[in-house]
JSON list of C-alpha atoms in Angstrom, two decimals:
[
{"chain": "A", "resi": 1, "resn": "UNK", "atom": "CA", "xyz": [25.74, -63.77, -108.64]},
{"chain": "A", "resi": 2, "resn": "UNK", "atom": "CA", "xyz": [22.57, -63.87, -106.20]},
{"chain": "A", "resi": 3, "resn": "UNK", "atom": "CA", "xyz": [19.28, -64.18, -107.62]},
{"chain": "A", "resi": 4, "resn": "UNK", "atom": "CA", "xyz": [16.63, -61.73, -106.15]},
{"chain": "A", "resi": 5, "resn": "UNK", "atom": "CA", "xyz": [14.72, -64.57, -104.02]},
{"chain": "A", "resi": 6, "resn": "UNK", "atom": "CA", "xyz": [17.96, -65.86, -102.74]},
{"chain": "A", "resi": 7, "resn": "UNK", "atom": "CA", "xyz": [19.36, -62.20, -101.64]},
{"chain": "A", "resi": 8, "resn": "UNK", "atom": "CA", "xyz": [15.82, -61.58, -100.14]},
{"chain": "A", "resi": 9, "resn": "UNK", "atom": "CA", "xyz": [16.43, -65.31, -98.23]},
{"chain": "A", "resi": 10, "resn": "UNK", "atom": "CA", "xyz": [19.83, -63.98, -97.07]},
{"chain": "A", "resi": 11, "resn": "UNK", "atom": "CA", "xyz": [18.30, -60.22, -96.09]},
{"chain": "A", "resi": 12, "resn": "UNK", "atom": "CA", "xyz": [15.44, -62.09, -94.13]},
{"chain": "A", "resi": 13, "resn": "UNK", "atom": "CA", "xyz": [17.91, -64.36, -92.28]},
{"chain": "A", "resi": 14, "resn": "UNK", "atom": "CA", "xyz": [20.09, -61.47, -91.55]},
{"chain": "A", "resi": 15, "resn": "UNK", "atom": "CA", "xyz": [16.94, -59.62, -90.03]},
{"chain": "A", "resi": 16, "resn": "UNK", "atom": "CA", "xyz": [16.01, -62.60, -88.02]},
{"chain": "A", "resi": 17, "resn": "UNK", "atom": "CA", "xyz": [19.24, -63.02, -86.48]},
{"chain": "A", "resi": 18, "resn": "UNK", "atom": "CA", "xyz": [19.53, -59.36, -85.26]},
{"chain": "A", "resi": 19, "resn": "UNK", "atom": "CA", "xyz": [15.94, -59.49, -83.74]},
{"chain": "A", "resi": 20, "resn": "UNK", "atom": "CA", "xyz": [16.84, -63.07, -82.31]},
{"chain": "A", "resi": 21, "resn": "UNK", "atom": "CA", "xyz": [19.83, -61.70, -80.78]},
{"chain": "A", "resi": 22, "resn": "UNK", "atom": "CA", "xyz": [18.16, -58.95, -79.22]},
{"chain": "A", "resi": 23, "resn": "UNK", "atom": "CA", "xyz": [15.38, -60.71, -77.24]},
{"chain": "A", "resi": 24, "resn": "UNK", "atom": "CA", "xyz": [15.67, -62.72, -74.11]},
{"chain": "A", "resi": 25, "resn": "UNK", "atom": "CA", "xyz": [13.80, -66.36, -74.48]},
{"chain": "A", "resi": 26, "resn": "UNK", "atom": "CA", "xyz": [11.52, -66.18, -71.14]},
{"chain": "A", "resi": 27, "resn": "UNK", "atom": "CA", "xyz": [11.36, -70.28, -71.34]},
{"chain": "A", "resi": 28, "resn": "UNK", "atom": "CA", "xyz": [12.86, -69.90, -67.68]},
{"chain": "A", "resi": 29, "resn": "UNK", "atom": "CA", "xyz": [15.81, -72.82, -68.50]},
{"chain": "A", "resi": 30, "resn": "UNK", "atom": "CA", "xyz": [18.06, -69.99, -68.75]},
{"chain": "A", "resi": 31, "resn": "UNK", "atom": "CA", "xyz": [19.07, -66.52, -69.58]},
{"chain": "A", "resi": 32, "resn": "UNK", "atom": "CA", "xyz": [19.73, -67.01, -73.38]},
{"chain": "A", "resi": 33, "resn": "UNK", "atom": "CA", "xyz": [18.78, -65.01, -76.28]},
{"chain": "A", "resi": 34, "resn": "UNK", "atom": "CA", "xyz": [15.98, -66.30, -78.82]},
{"chain": "A", "resi": 35, "resn": "UNK", "atom": "CA", "xyz": [18.87, -67.04, -81.12]},
{"chain": "A", "resi": 36, "resn": "UNK", "atom": "CA", "xyz": [20.80, -69.13, -78.86]},
{"chain": "A", "resi": 37, "resn": "UNK", "atom": "CA", "xyz": [18.47, -71.07, -76.80]},
{"chain": "A", "resi": 38, "resn": "UNK", "atom": "CA", "xyz": [17.13, -74.23, -78.22]},
{"chain": "A", "resi": 39, "resn": "UNK", "atom": "CA", "xyz": [13.88, -74.97, -76.26]},
{"chain": "A", "resi": 40, "resn": "UNK", "atom": "CA", "xyz": [10.56, -75.41, -78.07]},
{"chain": "A", "resi": 41, "resn": "UNK", "atom": "CA", "xyz": [9.32, -71.79, -76.90]},
{"chain": "A", "resi": 42, "resn": "UNK", "atom": "CA", "xyz": [12.43, -70.50, -78.71]},
{"chain": "A", "resi": 43, "resn": "UNK", "atom": "CA", "xyz": [11.76, -72.40, -81.66]},
{"chain": "A", "resi": 44, "resn": "UNK", "atom": "CA", "xyz": [8.06, -71.04, -81.89]},
{"chain": "A", "resi": 45, "resn": "UNK", "atom": "CA", "xyz": [9.31, -67.50, -81.28]},
{"chain": "A", "resi": 46, "resn": "UNK", "atom": "CA", "xyz": [11.72, -67.47, -84.24]},
{"chain": "A", "resi": 47, "resn": "UNK", "atom": "CA", "xyz": [9.11, -68.99, -86.24]},
{"chain": "A", "resi": 48, "resn": "UNK", "atom": "CA", "xyz": [6.76, -66.01, -85.40]},
{"chain": "A", "resi": 49, "resn": "UNK", "atom": "CA", "xyz": [9.52, -63.49, -85.97]},
{"chain": "A", "resi": 50, "resn": "UNK", "atom": "CA", "xyz": [10.13, -64.74, -89.29]},
{"chain": "A", "resi": 51, "resn": "UNK", "atom": "CA", "xyz": [6.59, -64.52, -90.35]},
{"chain": "A", "resi": 52, "resn": "UNK", "atom": "CA", "xyz": [6.53, -60.85, -88.90]},
{"chain": "A", "resi": 53, "resn": "UNK", "atom": "CA", "xyz": [9.41, -60.12, -91.04]},
{"chain": "A", "resi": 54, "resn": "UNK", "atom": "CA", "xyz": [8.13, -62.01, -94.27]},
{"chain": "A", "resi": 55, "resn": "UNK", "atom": "CA", "xyz": [4.89, -59.59, -93.63]},
{"chain": "A", "resi": 56, "resn": "UNK", "atom": "CA", "xyz": [7.15, -56.64, -93.77]},
{"chain": "A", "resi": 57, "resn": "UNK", "atom": "CA", "xyz": [7.95, -55.62, -90.37]},
{"chain": "A", "resi": 58, "resn": "UNK", "atom": "CA", "xyz": [11.38, -54.31, -89.73]},
{"chain": "A", "resi": 59, "resn": "UNK", "atom": "CA", "xyz": [13.65, -55.39, -87.04]},
{"chain": "A", "resi": 60, "resn": "UNK", "atom": "CA", "xyz": [13.26, -52.03, -84.88]},
{"chain": "A", "resi": 61, "resn": "UNK", "atom": "CA", "xyz": [9.31, -52.56, -85.10]},
{"chain": "A", "resi": 62, "resn": "UNK", "atom": "CA", "xyz": [9.66, -56.09, -83.83]},
{"chain": "A", "resi": 63, "resn": "UNK", "atom": "CA", "xyz": [11.66, -55.39, -81.26]},
{"chain": "A", "resi": 64, "resn": "UNK", "atom": "CA", "xyz": [9.63, -52.47, -79.79]},
{"chain": "A", "resi": 65, "resn": "UNK", "atom": "CA", "xyz": [6.20, -54.79, -80.44]},
{"chain": "A", "resi": 66, "resn": "UNK", "atom": "CA", "xyz": [8.00, -57.01, -77.81]},
{"chain": "A", "resi": 67, "resn": "UNK", "atom": "CA", "xyz": [9.25, -54.59, -75.57]},
{"chain": "A", "resi": 68, "resn": "UNK", "atom": "CA", "xyz": [5.43, -52.93, -75.40]},
{"chain": "A", "resi": 69, "resn": "UNK", "atom": "CA", "xyz": [4.07, -56.24, -74.73]},
{"chain": "A", "resi": 70, "resn": "UNK", "atom": "CA", "xyz": [6.54, -58.09, -72.11]},
{"chain": "A", "resi": 71, "resn": "UNK", "atom": "CA", "xyz": [8.46, -54.82, -70.99]},
{"chain": "A", "resi": 72, "resn": "UNK", "atom": "CA", "xyz": [12.25, -53.96, -71.23]},
{"chain": "A", "resi": 73, "resn": "UNK", "atom": "CA", "xyz": [13.16, -57.03, -69.27]},
{"chain": "A", "resi": 74, "resn": "UNK", "atom": "CA", "xyz": [12.85, -58.89, -72.62]},
{"chain": "A", "resi": 75, "resn": "UNK", "atom": "CA", "xyz": [15.97, -57.37, -73.86]},
{"chain": "A", "resi": 76, "resn": "UNK", "atom": "CA", "xyz": [19.42, -58.72, -74.14]},
{"chain": "A", "resi": 77, "resn": "UNK", "atom": "CA", "xyz": [20.73, -55.55, -73.32]},
{"chain": "A", "resi": 78, "resn": "UNK", "atom": "CA", "xyz": [19.17, -52.38, -71.71]},
{"chain": "A", "resi": 79, "resn": "UNK", "atom": "CA", "xyz": [18.53, -49.52, -73.82]},
{"chain": "A", "resi": 80, "resn": "UNK", "atom": "CA", "xyz": [20.76, -46.65, -73.81]},
{"chain": "A", "resi": 81, "resn": "UNK", "atom": "CA", "xyz": [17.99, -43.90, -73.01]},
{"chain": "A", "resi": 82, "resn": "UNK", "atom": "CA", "xyz": [17.01, -42.55, -69.63]},
{"chain": "A", "resi": 83, "resn": "UNK", "atom": "CA", "xyz": [17.93, -44.13, -66.46]},
{"chain": "A", "resi": 84, "resn": "UNK", "atom": "CA", "xyz": [19.12, -47.18, -68.23]},
{"chain": "A", "resi": 85, "resn": "UNK", "atom": "CA", "xyz": [22.13, -45.43, -69.32]},
{"chain": "A", "resi": 86, "resn": "UNK", "atom": "CA", "xyz": [23.42, -45.49, -65.90]},
{"chain": "A", "resi": 87, "resn": "UNK", "atom": "CA", "xyz": [23.66, -49.19, -66.08]},
{"chain": "A", "resi": 88, "resn": "UNK", "atom": "CA", "xyz": [26.10, -48.42, -69.42]},
{"chain": "A", "resi": 89, "resn": "UNK", "atom": "CA", "xyz": [27.87, -45.66, -67.52]},
{"chain": "A", "resi": 90, "resn": "UNK", "atom": "CA", "xyz": [28.19, -46.98, -63.98]},
{"chain": "A", "resi": 91, "resn": "UNK", "atom": "CA", "xyz": [27.72, -50.87, -64.19]},
{"chain": "A", "resi": 92, "resn": "UNK", "atom": "CA", "xyz": [29.06, -51.60, -60.83]}
]
């Protein structure tokens, strides 16, 4: 049986994994997601994302905020809307 605090912590970790897998680390050392990058900047971003989740923001709200601030190039995969849909249908 999970205690409420443990369940909340697990849900937060799952949400954190979801968000960090969708965002690219722009540290310059590689094209890794925030989830996979081991640089100090990725660590700071993970901490910020965790704080946002703890404050009640949803993963979708956080990803949107990052796209609004940094543009779509911060996404690990292009959206499936508009012109980006061409990239999914005809990548070559």
